[in-house]
PDB file of C-alpha atoms in Angstrom:
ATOM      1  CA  UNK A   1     -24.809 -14.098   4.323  1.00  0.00           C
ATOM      2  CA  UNK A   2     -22.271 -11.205   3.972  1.00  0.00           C
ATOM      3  CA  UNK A   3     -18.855 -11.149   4.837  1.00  0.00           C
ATOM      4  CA  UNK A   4     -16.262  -8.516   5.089  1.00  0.00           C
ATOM      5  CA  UNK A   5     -12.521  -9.023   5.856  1.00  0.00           C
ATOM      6  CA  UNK A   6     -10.421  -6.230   6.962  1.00  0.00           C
ATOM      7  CA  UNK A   7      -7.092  -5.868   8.832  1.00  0.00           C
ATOM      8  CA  UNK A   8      -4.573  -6.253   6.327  1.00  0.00           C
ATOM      9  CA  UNK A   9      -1.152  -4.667   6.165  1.00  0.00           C
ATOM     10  CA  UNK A  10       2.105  -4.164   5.631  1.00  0.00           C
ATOM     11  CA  UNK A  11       4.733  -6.058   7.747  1.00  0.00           C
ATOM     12  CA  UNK A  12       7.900  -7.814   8.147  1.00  0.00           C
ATOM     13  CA  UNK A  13       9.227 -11.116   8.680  1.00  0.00           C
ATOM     14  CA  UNK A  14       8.599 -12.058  12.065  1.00  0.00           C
ATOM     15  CA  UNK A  15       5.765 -10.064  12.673  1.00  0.00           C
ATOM     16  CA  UNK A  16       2.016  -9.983  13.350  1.00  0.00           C
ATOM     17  CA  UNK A  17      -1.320  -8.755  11.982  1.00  0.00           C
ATOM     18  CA  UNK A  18      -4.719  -9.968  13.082  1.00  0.00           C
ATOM     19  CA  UNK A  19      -7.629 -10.247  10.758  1.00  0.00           C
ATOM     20  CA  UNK A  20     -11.150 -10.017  11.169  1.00  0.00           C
ATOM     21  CA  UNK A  21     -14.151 -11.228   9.448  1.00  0.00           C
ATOM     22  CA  UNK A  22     -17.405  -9.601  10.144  1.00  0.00           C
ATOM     23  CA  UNK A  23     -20.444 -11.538   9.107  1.00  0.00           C
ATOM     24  CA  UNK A  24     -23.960 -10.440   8.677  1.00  0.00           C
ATOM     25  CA  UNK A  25     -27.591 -12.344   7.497  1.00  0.00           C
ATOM     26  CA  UNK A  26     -25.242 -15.568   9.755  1.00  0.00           C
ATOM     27  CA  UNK A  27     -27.563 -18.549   9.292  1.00  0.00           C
ATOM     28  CA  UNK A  28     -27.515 -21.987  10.871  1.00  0.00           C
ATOM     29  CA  UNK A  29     -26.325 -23.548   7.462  1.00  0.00           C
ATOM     30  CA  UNK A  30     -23.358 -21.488   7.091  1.00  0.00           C
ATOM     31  CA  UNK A  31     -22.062 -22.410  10.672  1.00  0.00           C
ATOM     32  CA  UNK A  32     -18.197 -22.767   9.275  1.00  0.00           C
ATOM     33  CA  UNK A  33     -16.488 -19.368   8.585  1.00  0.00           C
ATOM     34  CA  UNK A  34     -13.541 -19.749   6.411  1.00  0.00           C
ATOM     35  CA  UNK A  35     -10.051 -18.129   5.543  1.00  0.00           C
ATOM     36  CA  UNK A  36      -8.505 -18.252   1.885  1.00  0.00           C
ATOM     37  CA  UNK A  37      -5.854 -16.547   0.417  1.00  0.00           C
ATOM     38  CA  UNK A  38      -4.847 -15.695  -3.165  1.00  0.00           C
ATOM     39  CA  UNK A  39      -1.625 -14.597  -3.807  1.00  0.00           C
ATOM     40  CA  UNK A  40      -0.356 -12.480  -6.820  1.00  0.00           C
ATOM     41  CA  UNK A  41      -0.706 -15.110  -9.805  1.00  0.00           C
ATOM     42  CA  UNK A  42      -1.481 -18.232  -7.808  1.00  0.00           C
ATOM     43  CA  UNK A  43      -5.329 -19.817  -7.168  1.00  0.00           C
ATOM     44  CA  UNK A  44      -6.950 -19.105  -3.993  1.00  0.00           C
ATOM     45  CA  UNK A  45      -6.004 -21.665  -1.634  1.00  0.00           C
ATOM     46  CA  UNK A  46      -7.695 -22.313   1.857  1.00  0.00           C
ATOM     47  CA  UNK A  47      -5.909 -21.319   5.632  1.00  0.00           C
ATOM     48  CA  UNK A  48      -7.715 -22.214   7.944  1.00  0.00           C
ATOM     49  CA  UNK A  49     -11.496 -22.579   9.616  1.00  0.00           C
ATOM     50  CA  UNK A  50     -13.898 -22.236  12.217  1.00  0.00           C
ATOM     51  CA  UNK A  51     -16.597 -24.148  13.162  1.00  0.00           C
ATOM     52  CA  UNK A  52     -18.947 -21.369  14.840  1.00  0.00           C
ATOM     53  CA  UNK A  53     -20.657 -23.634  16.973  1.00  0.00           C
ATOM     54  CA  UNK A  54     -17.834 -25.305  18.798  1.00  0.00           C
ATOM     55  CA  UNK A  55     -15.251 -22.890  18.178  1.00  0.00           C
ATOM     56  CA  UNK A  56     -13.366 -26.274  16.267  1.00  0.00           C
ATOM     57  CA  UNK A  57     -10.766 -25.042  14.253  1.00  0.00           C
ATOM     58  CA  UNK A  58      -8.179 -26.324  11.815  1.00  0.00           C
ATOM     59  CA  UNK A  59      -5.089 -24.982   9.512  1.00  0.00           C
ATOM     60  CA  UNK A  60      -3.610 -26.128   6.245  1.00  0.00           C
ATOM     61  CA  UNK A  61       0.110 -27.372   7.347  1.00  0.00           C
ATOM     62  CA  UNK A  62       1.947 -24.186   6.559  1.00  0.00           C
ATOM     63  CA  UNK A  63       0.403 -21.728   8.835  1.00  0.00           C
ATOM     64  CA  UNK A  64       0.127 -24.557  11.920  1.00  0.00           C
ATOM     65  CA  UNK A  65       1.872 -22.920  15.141  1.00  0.00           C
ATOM     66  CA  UNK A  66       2.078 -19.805  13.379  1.00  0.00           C
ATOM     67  CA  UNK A  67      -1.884 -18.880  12.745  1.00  0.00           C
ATOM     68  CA  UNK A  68      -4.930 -18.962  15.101  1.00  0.00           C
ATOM     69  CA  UNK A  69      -8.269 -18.810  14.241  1.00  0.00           C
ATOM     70  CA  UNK A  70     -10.674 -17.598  16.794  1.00  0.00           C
ATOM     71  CA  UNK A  71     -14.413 -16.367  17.191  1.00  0.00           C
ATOM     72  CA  UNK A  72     -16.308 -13.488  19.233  1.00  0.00           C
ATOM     73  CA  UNK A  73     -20.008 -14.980  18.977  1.00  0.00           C
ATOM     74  CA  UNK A  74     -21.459 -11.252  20.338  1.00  0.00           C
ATOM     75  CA  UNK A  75     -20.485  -9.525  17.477  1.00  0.00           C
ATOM     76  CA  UNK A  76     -20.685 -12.453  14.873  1.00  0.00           C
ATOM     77  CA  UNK A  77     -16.706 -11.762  14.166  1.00  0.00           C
ATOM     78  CA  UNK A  78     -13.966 -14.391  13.321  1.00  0.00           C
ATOM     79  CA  UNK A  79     -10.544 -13.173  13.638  1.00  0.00           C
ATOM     80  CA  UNK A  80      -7.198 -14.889  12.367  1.00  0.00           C
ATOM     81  CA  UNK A  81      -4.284 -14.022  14.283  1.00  0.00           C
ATOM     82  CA  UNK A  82      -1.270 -14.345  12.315  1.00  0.00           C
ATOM     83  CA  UNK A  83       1.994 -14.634  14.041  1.00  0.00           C
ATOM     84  CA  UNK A  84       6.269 -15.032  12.708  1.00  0.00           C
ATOM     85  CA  UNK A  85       4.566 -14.088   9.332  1.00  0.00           C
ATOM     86  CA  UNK A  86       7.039 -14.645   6.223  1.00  0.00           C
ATOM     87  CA  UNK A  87       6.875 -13.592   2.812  1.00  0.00           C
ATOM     88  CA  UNK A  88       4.932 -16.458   1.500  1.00  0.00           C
ATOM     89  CA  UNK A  89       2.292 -15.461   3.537  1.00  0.00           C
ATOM     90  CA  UNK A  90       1.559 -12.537   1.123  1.00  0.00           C
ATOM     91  CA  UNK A  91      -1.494 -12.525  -0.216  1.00  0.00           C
ATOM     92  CA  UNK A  92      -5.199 -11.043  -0.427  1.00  0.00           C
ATOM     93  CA  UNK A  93      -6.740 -12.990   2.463  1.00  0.00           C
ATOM     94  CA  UNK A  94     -10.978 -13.244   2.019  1.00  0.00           C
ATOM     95  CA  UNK A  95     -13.305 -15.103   4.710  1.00  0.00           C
ATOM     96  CA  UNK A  96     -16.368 -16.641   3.577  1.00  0.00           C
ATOM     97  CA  UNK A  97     -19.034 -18.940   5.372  1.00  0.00           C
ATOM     98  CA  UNK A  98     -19.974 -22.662   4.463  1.00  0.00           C
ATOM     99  CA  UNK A  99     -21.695 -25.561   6.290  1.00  0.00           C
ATOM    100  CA  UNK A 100     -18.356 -27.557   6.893  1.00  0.00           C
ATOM    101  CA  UNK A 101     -14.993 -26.986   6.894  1.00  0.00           C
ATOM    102  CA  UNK A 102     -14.399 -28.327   3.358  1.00  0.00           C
ATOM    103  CA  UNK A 103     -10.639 -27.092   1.646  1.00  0.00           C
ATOM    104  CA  UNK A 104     -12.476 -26.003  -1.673  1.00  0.00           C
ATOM    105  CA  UNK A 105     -13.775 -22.601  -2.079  1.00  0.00           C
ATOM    106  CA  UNK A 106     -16.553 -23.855  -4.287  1.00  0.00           C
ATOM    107  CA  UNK A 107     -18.687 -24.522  -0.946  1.00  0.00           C
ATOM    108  CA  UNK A 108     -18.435 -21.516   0.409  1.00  0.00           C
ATOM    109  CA  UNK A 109     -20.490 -18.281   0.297  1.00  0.00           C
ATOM    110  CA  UNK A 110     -20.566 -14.841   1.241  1.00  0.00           C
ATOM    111  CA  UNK A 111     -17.479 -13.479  -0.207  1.00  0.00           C
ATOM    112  CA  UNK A 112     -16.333  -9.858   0.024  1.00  0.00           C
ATOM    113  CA  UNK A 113     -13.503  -7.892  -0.917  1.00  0.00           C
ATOM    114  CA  UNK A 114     -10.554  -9.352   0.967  1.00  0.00           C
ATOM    115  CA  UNK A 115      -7.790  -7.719   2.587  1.00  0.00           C
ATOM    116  CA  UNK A 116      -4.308  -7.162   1.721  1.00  0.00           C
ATOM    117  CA  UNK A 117      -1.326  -9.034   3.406  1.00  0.00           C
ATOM    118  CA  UNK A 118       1.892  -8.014   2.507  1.00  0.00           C
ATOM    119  CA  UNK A 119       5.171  -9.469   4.347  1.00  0.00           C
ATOM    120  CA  UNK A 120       7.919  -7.689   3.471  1.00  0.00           C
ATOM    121  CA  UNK A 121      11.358  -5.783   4.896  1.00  0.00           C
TER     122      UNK A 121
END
């Protein structure tokens, strides 16, 4: 499985950017697509997931009422719509696919080259 996250940006407090994860080679034992971000000297740390089946989702407790994660099963894409974005939202945000919505990176696969968040005025 291949994944590729694009979208990223610059913006300001208060705004929005939506990001999109295009999978490829999508099996039935990667049926979870997940969001992480990294920020500049911090680990990667998981946002939020999808189960691809169900359309289940769920969000660590910072980006609750602020994020939503959402899926177009035609074009195997999983989009993260980020709304009243603030500076600790900066980061490089990467999706990846897994068989469960586990917090830890190590289960996941598929990564690719994230995209760039920055929230700044």
């Amino acid at each position: 499985v291949q994944l590729q996250a694009s979208g990223g940006g610059l913006e300001q407090p208060g705004g929005s950017l939506r990001l999109s994860c295009k999978a490829s080679g999508f099996t039935s034992e990667n049926r979870v697509i997940g969001w992480f971000r990294q920020a500049p000297g911090k680990e990667r740390e998981w946002v939020s997931c999808i189960n691809t089946r169900d359309g289940s989702p769920a969000y660590r407790d910072s980006v609750k009422d602020r994020f939503t994660i959402s899926k177009d099963s035609a074009t195997n894409t999983v989009y993260l719509q980020m709304s009243n974005l603030k500076p600790d939202d900066t980061a490089v945000y990467y999706c990846a696919a897994g068989r469960n919505c586990y917090t830890s990176d190590y289960y996941y696969r598929g990564w690719g080259q994230g995209t760039l968040v920055t929230v700044s005025s």
